[in-house]
């Protein structure tokens, strides 16, 4: 039973990372523009995140080092500090986007004023994080997030052409003008980045330590990482299918969260729509909690301060103030009038730029026999990790030029 | 001989120069972004019309979705408002843009279609449950979409 419940860490991590606001809209837009052609980017991103998430869990268990302790030890203070600032800035922006998205979904469910809902939802999430133990948090958001499966069911019910879907697993450049090629590149980088959002690995490795995993749990570590990410990848693929099946034939480019929710329940009636709204709400809430807690984990781990959701708040004052501060800052940004999807564009693309400096130290430590002992990376792990790190670096270099050239993915 | 410390004024000048250059760069960036907002080339206009077309097509799909009884009242009202806001934002962008010579009429037509679409979207909240009224609104949206197709073909 403990093992089954342990899997919720993987589910919450993956749902919060894969099926957050950015991923939902971004992936559906990619499907609406390029059909199934970008399926390969989801598969590649999923394989990369499974590999790195497993490494993070292993490092946390064996070396007792969470990600930001590793970042500081390998990059040194100056570069590590810049990485910390960039990561936490992205966490705040992403958290703000998720809070904005939560207010929209609640408005669609209740009809109440969005601003009131924004404040209420932030307070509600803050209370949940304050009152619940870590395991309760991950189980609450992990299980409730599963309602988002209605999106994948809708995609299957709409009968995608599976041969074309399979063809999408191989990268092909669309036979069109330069602008379309640039757009294709932008969405490929965006999907890859959104799948690999760095707060996932921060949260996951800290979660493994919160749950007191030991080397005996390493088998479970792989299962949890793989199951959560495959589920997240399958749901992301469902979003791409929905974009291709519902929007592409009509020339629609979905730019609003409520449009994507409609797609999630398109073939069904009102109950499915409510389920799609609730599932989206749970995933966005999970992502908001994940980013707020990641910000607090990062800061405390970097400065070697006491942290832990399961510790009494008084004994981890910086940690507690840090996650509360993340929520407050995110609320202020969300309430400032910036649209959630504007924030998402920033977080997805700038997130890509920070990825190499987060993932590089993880690969170095996991491959270091002096630190990892018998649990060091296998040769295959290191080769694959290096391959994905090169891809991440190439995507990081291309991200901002592509964003400028395509006016942030405007077709 | 020990190096003489730079006089305060010189250091101050150095800082002032840095601040001046930074201010100049910021002003240049601001001017560039302002001027970019005001010019609307054919490519940008095509992109805007494509966006407008997308909103109209989406609105038609949304009308059908409501008529099939798939939308809850709160969702229908909320989504109609979000769509209307997005269309109004697009209209504002067109209003603030200076179109390339020869495309002024297309921009003006596009803006009037956006105004029509906003009006149709405003009516959705009151017409939820009235399938006939929604069907008529859907027909008008179809006409707007066809007009936008024609406008696009001029470019």
XYZ file of C-alpha atoms in Angstrom:
566
model
C 0.000 0.000 0.000
C 2.876 2.359 0.895
C 4.384 1.715 -2.534
C 1.105 2.464 -4.311
C 0.704 5.702 -2.387
C 4.365 6.546 -3.031
C 3.571 6.658 -6.720
C 1.509 9.793 -6.119
C 4.759 11.764 -5.795
C 5.501 10.842 -9.406
C 1.920 11.538 -10.467
C 1.738 14.946 -8.785
C 5.198 15.908 -10.004
C 4.417 14.871 -13.553
C 0.870 16.260 -13.704
C 2.007 19.569 -12.215
C 4.882 19.693 -14.665
C 3.372 18.150 -17.802
C -0.235 19.298 -17.620
C 0.133 22.811 -16.274
C -1.307 25.894 -17.907
C 1.635 26.297 -20.285
C 1.545 22.739 -21.475
C -2.228 22.631 -21.976
C -2.374 25.710 -24.191
C 1.033 25.361 -25.846
C 0.559 21.740 -26.879
C -2.953 22.285 -28.198
C -1.686 25.226 -30.243
C 1.059 22.985 -31.652
C -1.566 20.390 -32.636
C -3.771 23.092 -34.140
C -0.901 24.300 -36.331
C 1.048 21.167 -37.197
C -1.295 18.242 -36.536
C 0.586 15.224 -35.208
C 3.980 16.369 -36.513
C 5.329 17.372 -33.101
C 4.529 14.109 -31.320
C 8.261 13.310 -31.337
C 9.011 16.347 -29.159
C 6.696 14.963 -26.440
C 8.283 11.497 -26.608
C 11.810 12.915 -26.525
C 10.991 15.242 -23.620
C 9.327 12.409 -21.691
C 12.330 10.116 -22.113
C 14.648 12.920 -20.961
C 12.596 13.780 -17.882
C 12.301 10.117 -16.824
C 16.079 9.781 -17.032
C 16.837 12.971 -15.120
C 14.064 12.537 -12.565
C 15.361 9.062 -11.751
C 18.890 10.480 -11.374
C 17.623 13.210 -9.032
C 15.768 10.695 -6.891
C 18.850 8.465 -6.778
C 21.141 11.344 -5.787
C 18.694 12.429 -3.092
C 18.523 8.908 -1.685
C 22.190 7.869 -1.955
C 24.107 11.119 -1.501
C 21.374 12.786 0.574
C 21.744 15.815 -1.675
C 18.762 17.601 -3.206
C 19.151 19.404 -6.541
C 20.174 22.858 -5.359
C 22.835 21.526 -2.996
C 24.227 19.736 -6.053
C 23.953 22.890 -8.181
C 25.953 24.907 -5.658
C 28.610 22.248 -5.126
C 29.211 21.753 -8.859
C 28.715 25.259 -10.276
C 30.220 27.219 -7.387
C 28.574 30.090 -5.525
C 28.426 32.829 -8.229
C 26.958 30.756 -11.087
C 24.910 28.706 -8.631
C 23.447 31.890 -7.180
C 22.517 33.204 -10.633
C 20.853 29.839 -11.332
C 18.965 30.094 -8.035
C 17.687 33.597 -8.852
C 16.681 32.584 -12.387
C 14.987 29.386 -11.187
C 13.024 31.117 -8.483
C 12.029 33.947 -10.785
C 10.640 31.344 -13.160
C 8.931 29.581 -10.272
C 7.192 32.811 -9.261
C 6.136 33.604 -12.840
C 4.875 30.054 -13.382
C 3.057 30.088 -10.035
C 1.431 33.406 -10.985
C 0.305 31.965 -14.325
C -1.167 28.912 -12.580
C -3.000 31.065 -10.021
C -4.417 33.172 -12.847
C -5.491 29.985 -14.612
C -7.120 28.660 -11.420
C -9.174 31.863 -11.113
C -10.330 31.482 -14.730
C -11.370 27.848 -14.237
C -13.173 28.665 -10.979
C -14.967 31.505 -12.751
C -16.090 29.101 -15.471
C -17.350 26.707 -12.799
C -19.123 29.170 -10.524
C -19.618 32.444 -12.385
C -18.156 34.336 -9.412
C -15.813 37.306 -9.821
C -12.386 36.299 -11.055
C -10.439 38.636 -8.758
C -12.221 37.360 -5.647
C -11.573 33.802 -6.783
C -7.897 34.558 -7.370
C -7.435 35.764 -3.808
C -9.609 32.990 -2.357
C -7.776 30.277 -4.291
C -4.363 31.551 -3.224
C -5.451 31.632 0.410
C -6.969 28.164 0.066
C -3.801 26.698 -1.425
C -1.714 28.417 1.248
C -3.885 26.848 3.952
C -3.610 23.388 2.394
C 0.175 23.634 2.223
C 0.376 24.995 5.764
C -1.916 22.432 7.369
C -1.196 19.215 5.457
C 1.822 16.959 5.664
C 3.807 16.442 2.446
C 2.308 13.016 1.744
C -1.226 14.395 2.045
C -0.414 17.223 -0.333
C 1.020 14.929 -2.990
C -1.842 12.455 -2.645
C -4.529 15.169 -2.774
C -3.172 16.780 -5.939
C -1.886 13.542 -7.452
C -5.225 11.728 -7.286
C -7.479 14.706 -8.030
C -5.317 15.594 -11.032
C -6.244 12.254 -12.580
C -9.602 13.764 -13.589
C -7.685 15.363 -16.462
C -7.731 11.915 -18.096
C -11.027 13.022 -19.636
C -8.904 14.985 -22.156
C -7.154 11.811 -23.328
C -10.475 9.927 -23.456
C -11.949 12.683 -25.622
C -8.970 12.486 -27.947
C -9.362 8.726 -28.386
C -13.158 8.956 -28.855
C -12.612 11.446 -31.692
C -10.745 8.709 -33.629
C -7.337 10.069 -34.509
C -5.590 8.570 -37.511
C -3.134 6.339 -35.665
C -0.919 5.861 -38.727
C -0.400 9.613 -38.927
C 0.143 9.743 -35.175
C 2.888 7.109 -35.546
C 4.441 9.120 -38.383
C 4.567 12.103 -36.024
C 7.050 10.202 -33.881
C 9.710 10.981 -36.487
C 10.754 14.642 -36.813
C 9.770 16.096 -40.182
C 9.961 19.726 -41.222
C 6.658 21.030 -42.627
C 6.722 21.656 -46.385
C 5.886 25.353 -46.197
C 7.510 28.784 -46.008
C 10.285 29.929 -43.673
C 7.821 31.361 -41.185
C 6.162 27.972 -40.720
C 9.543 26.305 -40.256
C 10.437 28.851 -37.559
C 7.058 28.336 -35.896
C 7.606 24.587 -35.996
C 10.986 25.082 -34.305
C 9.448 27.392 -31.707
C 6.749 24.896 -30.767
C 9.203 21.966 -30.752
C 11.452 23.859 -28.319
C 8.451 25.002 -26.287
C 7.001 21.505 -25.879
C 10.404 20.059 -25.029
C 10.940 22.818 -22.455
C 7.480 22.529 -20.926
C 7.943 18.775 -20.434
C 11.348 19.331 -18.811
C 10.372 22.285 -16.585
C 13.066 22.333 -13.948
C 10.754 22.712 -10.966
C 9.692 19.101 -11.578
C 13.127 17.736 -10.680
C 13.539 20.160 -7.770
C 10.201 19.090 -6.338
C 10.760 15.411 -6.997
C 14.189 15.178 -5.370
C 13.012 17.192 -2.346
C 9.906 14.999 -2.166
C 12.042 11.855 -2.074
C 13.874 13.319 0.920
C 10.631 14.442 2.565
C 9.453 10.835 2.328
C 12.714 9.525 3.819
C 13.496 7.228 0.924
C 16.459 4.910 1.456
C 18.601 2.938 -1.051
C 16.039 0.118 -0.639
C 13.516 2.391 -2.371
C 15.615 2.875 -5.521
C 13.503 0.391 -7.490
C 10.446 2.340 -6.471
C 12.234 5.558 -7.510
C 12.485 4.363 -11.096
C 8.875 3.112 -11.100
C 7.556 6.356 -9.645
C 9.521 8.532 -12.088
C 8.664 6.361 -15.097
C 4.975 5.871 -14.278
C 4.355 9.543 -13.490
C 6.175 10.764 -16.582
C 4.630 8.220 -18.962
C 1.184 9.222 -17.666
C 2.074 12.897 -18.082
C 3.470 12.212 -21.560
C 0.332 10.316 -22.603
C -1.882 13.177 -21.408
C 0.296 15.694 -23.247
C -0.003 13.581 -26.388
C -3.785 13.677 -25.847
C -3.650 17.476 -25.850
C -1.760 17.467 -29.153
C -4.321 15.074 -30.646
C -7.188 17.308 -29.529
C -5.543 20.330 -31.144
C -5.077 18.382 -34.371
C -8.573 16.854 -34.389
C -10.726 19.752 -33.231
C -8.953 22.978 -34.148
C -6.733 22.273 -37.155
C -9.581 21.431 -39.595
C -11.332 24.729 -38.751
C -8.254 26.977 -38.855
C -8.602 27.768 -35.151
C -5.548 28.731 -33.113
C -6.603 28.304 -29.450
C -5.406 31.275 -27.407
C -7.682 31.066 -24.370
C -7.658 28.551 -21.525
C -11.439 28.127 -21.671
C -11.161 27.053 -25.329
C -8.792 24.244 -24.433
C -11.095 23.059 -21.642
C -13.946 22.853 -24.154
C -11.729 20.657 -26.340
C -11.085 18.374 -23.371
C -14.766 17.486 -23.162
C -15.728 18.115 -26.765
C -17.491 14.858 -27.704
C -19.357 14.614 -24.384
C -22.004 16.484 -22.412
C -22.050 18.850 -19.464
C -20.800 16.328 -16.883
C -17.639 15.784 -18.922
C -17.171 19.539 -19.193
C -17.369 19.850 -15.428
C -14.917 16.947 -15.084
C -12.535 18.639 -17.546
C -12.796 21.879 -15.563
C -12.195 20.076 -12.259
C -9.260 18.106 -13.701
C -7.711 21.277 -15.095
C -8.261 22.981 -11.753
C -6.530 20.143 -9.875
C -3.550 20.130 -12.250
C -3.124 23.903 -12.137
C -3.424 23.857 -8.338
C -0.845 21.051 -8.156
C 1.511 23.067 -10.370
C 1.011 26.212 -8.258
C 1.850 24.288 -5.069
C 4.779 22.574 -6.770
C 6.323 25.865 -7.943
C 5.781 27.627 -4.595
C 7.339 24.765 -2.639
C 10.163 24.392 -5.182
C 11.082 28.029 -4.649
C 11.362 27.439 -0.903
C 13.294 24.161 -1.344
C 15.746 25.807 -3.757
C 16.537 28.743 -1.481
C 16.982 26.649 1.668
C 19.017 23.943 -0.048
C 21.291 26.495 -1.689
C 22.029 28.296 1.588
C 22.106 25.047 3.568
C 19.194 26.039 5.818
C 16.748 23.676 7.503
C 13.785 22.781 5.321
C 10.952 20.277 5.188
C 7.195 20.367 4.864
C 6.858 17.744 7.566
C 8.836 19.805 10.083
C 6.948 22.144 12.418
C 6.773 25.577 10.757
C 8.613 27.209 13.684
C 11.628 24.956 13.264
C 11.965 25.804 9.537
C 11.115 29.535 9.545
C 12.966 30.508 6.345
C 11.451 27.611 4.427
C 7.930 28.473 5.620
C 8.335 32.169 4.896
C 9.843 31.375 1.502
C 6.901 29.346 0.189
C 4.445 31.838 1.637
C 6.421 34.641 -0.022
C 6.281 32.761 -3.340
C 2.483 32.631 -3.120
C 2.222 36.305 -2.175
C 4.515 37.444 -5.010
C 2.705 35.219 -7.487
C -0.641 36.595 -6.329
C 0.579 40.165 -6.806
C 1.775 39.389 -10.333
C -1.446 37.572 -11.216
C -3.549 40.416 -9.793
C -1.556 43.050 -11.698
C -3.594 42.381 -14.829
C -0.975 40.397 -16.765
C -2.773 37.622 -18.593
C -1.801 34.090 -17.477
C -0.905 33.082 -21.022
C 1.504 36.004 -21.399
C 3.242 34.749 -18.271
C 3.298 31.228 -19.662
C 5.100 32.351 -22.841
C 7.782 33.896 -20.674
C 8.143 30.942 -18.318
C 8.234 28.248 -21.018
C 10.867 29.921 -23.195
C 13.031 31.480 -20.482
C 12.722 28.211 -18.555
C 14.494 26.544 -21.470
C 17.428 28.937 -21.137
C 18.000 27.951 -17.491
C 17.638 24.199 -18.068
C 21.265 23.348 -18.998
C 22.685 24.799 -15.764
C 20.167 22.794 -13.743
C 20.597 19.485 -15.530
C 24.380 19.561 -16.025
C 25.274 19.291 -12.298
C 22.767 16.465 -11.856
C 24.438 14.444 -14.608
C 27.900 15.140 -13.173
C 26.998 13.987 -9.655
C 25.010 10.940 -10.786
C 28.042 9.826 -12.823
C 30.508 10.423 -9.965
C 31.502 7.105 -8.390
C 33.059 8.856 -5.376
C 29.670 10.279 -4.428
C 27.280 7.605 -5.666
C 29.320 4.455 -4.929
C 27.640 1.351 -6.347
C 24.597 3.419 -7.368
C 26.588 5.448 -9.901
C 25.138 5.910 -13.406
C 25.508 3.011 -15.800
C 27.375 3.823 -19.034
C 24.051 3.881 -20.876
C 22.592 6.357 -18.350
C 25.546 8.688 -18.833
C 25.503 8.424 -22.636
C 21.756 9.104 -22.765
C 22.052 11.854 -20.171
C 24.795 13.530 -22.224
C 22.741 13.173 -25.418
C 19.740 14.854 -23.796
C 21.935 17.533 -22.222
C 23.270 18.414 -25.694
C 19.685 18.609 -26.997
C 18.661 20.764 -24.025
C 21.597 23.095 -24.667
C 20.807 23.404 -28.388
C 17.152 24.125 -27.548
C 18.239 26.654 -24.902
C 20.365 28.520 -27.439
C 17.568 28.502 -30.020
C 14.738 29.425 -27.615
C 14.964 33.224 -27.486
C 15.853 33.822 -31.174
C 12.880 31.631 -32.125
C 10.602 33.529 -29.739
C 11.637 36.847 -31.313
C 11.438 35.565 -34.897
C 7.938 34.131 -34.438
C 6.538 36.897 -32.187
C 6.126 34.297 -29.412
C 4.530 31.704 -31.658
C 2.053 33.951 -33.416
C 1.032 32.226 -36.676
C 55.271 55.913 -6.711
C 51.952 54.796 -5.465
C 49.090 55.269 -7.914
C 47.002 58.320 -7.245
C 43.393 57.572 -6.394
C 41.015 58.883 -9.048
C 39.380 62.102 -7.985
C 35.780 61.784 -6.950
C 34.599 63.835 -9.895
C 36.255 61.432 -12.364
C 34.643 58.416 -10.720
C 31.379 60.289 -10.723
C 31.815 61.018 -14.437
C 32.415 57.306 -15.048
C 29.167 56.400 -13.298
C 27.316 59.176 -15.067
C 28.547 57.943 -18.430
C 27.413 54.411 -17.618
C 24.021 55.664 -16.503
C 23.763 57.826 -19.634
C 24.582 54.888 -21.911
C 22.097 52.661 -20.073
C 19.428 55.342 -20.314
C 20.178 55.745 -24.013
C 19.885 51.995 -24.563
C 16.612 51.869 -22.654
C 15.240 54.817 -24.612
C 16.311 53.175 -27.872
C 14.644 49.930 -26.814
C 11.481 51.789 -25.835
C 11.435 53.722 -29.108
C 12.029 50.561 -31.113
C 9.185 48.776 -29.373
C 6.892 51.790 -29.792
C 7.693 52.126 -33.457
C 7.209 48.362 -33.940
C 3.741 48.684 -32.473
C 2.790 51.359 -34.945
C 3.916 49.750 -38.196
C 1.793 47.000 -39.649
C 3.308 45.383 -42.716
C 1.463 42.971 -44.970
C 2.861 39.944 -43.161
C 1.771 41.262 -39.772
C -1.629 42.148 -41.174
C -2.028 38.639 -42.585
C -1.191 37.318 -39.143
C -3.786 39.589 -37.518
C -6.466 38.569 -40.008
C -5.595 34.937 -39.443
C -6.085 35.564 -35.740
C -9.419 37.270 -36.382
C -10.492 34.358 -38.600
C -9.542 31.946 -35.816
C -11.701 33.815 -33.298
C -14.708 33.799 -35.614
C -14.321 30.097 -36.401
C -13.960 29.379 -32.701
C -17.066 31.402 -31.909
C -19.053 29.392 -34.467
C -17.820 26.165 -32.920
C -18.738 27.488 -29.491
C -22.278 28.330 -30.639
C -22.703 24.760 -31.926
C -21.339 23.425 -28.650
C -23.934 25.378 -26.662
C -26.730 24.373 -29.024
C -25.892 20.716 -28.465
C -26.467 21.314 -24.739
C -22.845 20.511 -23.848
C -22.039 23.784 -22.072
C -23.117 24.763 -18.574
C -24.558 28.253 -18.212
C -21.556 29.548 -16.225
C -19.159 28.136 -18.780
C -21.088 29.584 -21.718
C -21.221 33.045 -20.159
C -17.605 32.956 -18.994
C -16.153 31.661 -22.258
C -18.178 34.175 -24.301
C -16.691 36.969 -22.165
C -13.127 35.666 -22.519
C -13.574 35.367 -26.280
C -15.017 38.868 -26.463
C -12.076 40.259 -24.470
C -9.608 38.544 -26.786
C -11.382 39.926 -29.864
C -11.461 43.409 -28.305
C -7.714 43.129 -27.625
C -7.091 42.246 -31.259
C -9.226 45.201 -32.347
C -7.189 47.476 -30.057
C -3.951 46.249 -31.619
C -5.321 47.030 -35.065
C -6.477 50.447 -33.904
C -3.019 51.345 -32.585
C -1.242 50.120 -35.721
C -0.293 52.268 -38.713
C -1.095 50.129 -41.758
C 1.162 49.962 -44.803
C -0.087 52.099 -47.726
C -2.745 50.240 -49.699
C -3.904 48.129 -46.770
C -5.869 50.758 -44.818
C -9.206 49.511 -46.138
C -8.437 45.934 -45.178
C -7.557 47.033 -41.640
C -10.682 49.128 -41.404
C -12.858 46.243 -42.676
C -11.206 43.833 -40.273
C -11.916 46.176 -37.372
C -15.570 46.449 -38.324
C -15.846 42.641 -38.490
C -14.292 42.427 -35.022
C -16.876 44.919 -33.745
C -19.651 42.759 -35.229
C -18.195 39.648 -33.648
C -17.991 41.371 -30.250
C -21.671 42.236 -30.538
C -22.576 38.625 -31.357
C -20.499 37.337 -28.438
C -22.178 39.803 -26.072
C -25.539 38.329 -27.021
C -24.588 34.731 -26.229
C -25.123 35.054 -22.458
C -28.754 36.105 -22.952
C -29.407 33.515 -25.642
C -28.211 30.369 -23.838
C -31.118 27.943 -24.105
C -32.620 29.703 -27.140
C -31.337 27.510 -29.969
C -33.062 29.495 -32.714
C -31.430 32.757 -31.655
C -28.091 30.998 -31.385
C -28.520 29.514 -34.873
C -29.135 32.986 -36.288
C -26.055 34.311 -34.463
C -24.056 31.392 -35.867
C -25.199 32.284 -39.386
C -24.083 35.888 -38.921
C -20.707 34.675 -37.661
C -20.369 32.516 -40.755
C -20.858 35.645 -42.877
C -18.177 37.477 -40.888
C -15.796 34.577 -41.430
C -16.422 34.590 -45.192
C -15.816 38.333 -45.298
C -12.518 37.850 -43.489
C -11.540 35.181 -46.025
C -12.121 37.719 -48.793
C -10.105 40.364 -46.920
C -7.244 37.894 -46.541
C -7.259 37.127 -50.245
C -6.699 40.825 -51.058
C -3.311 40.771 -49.354
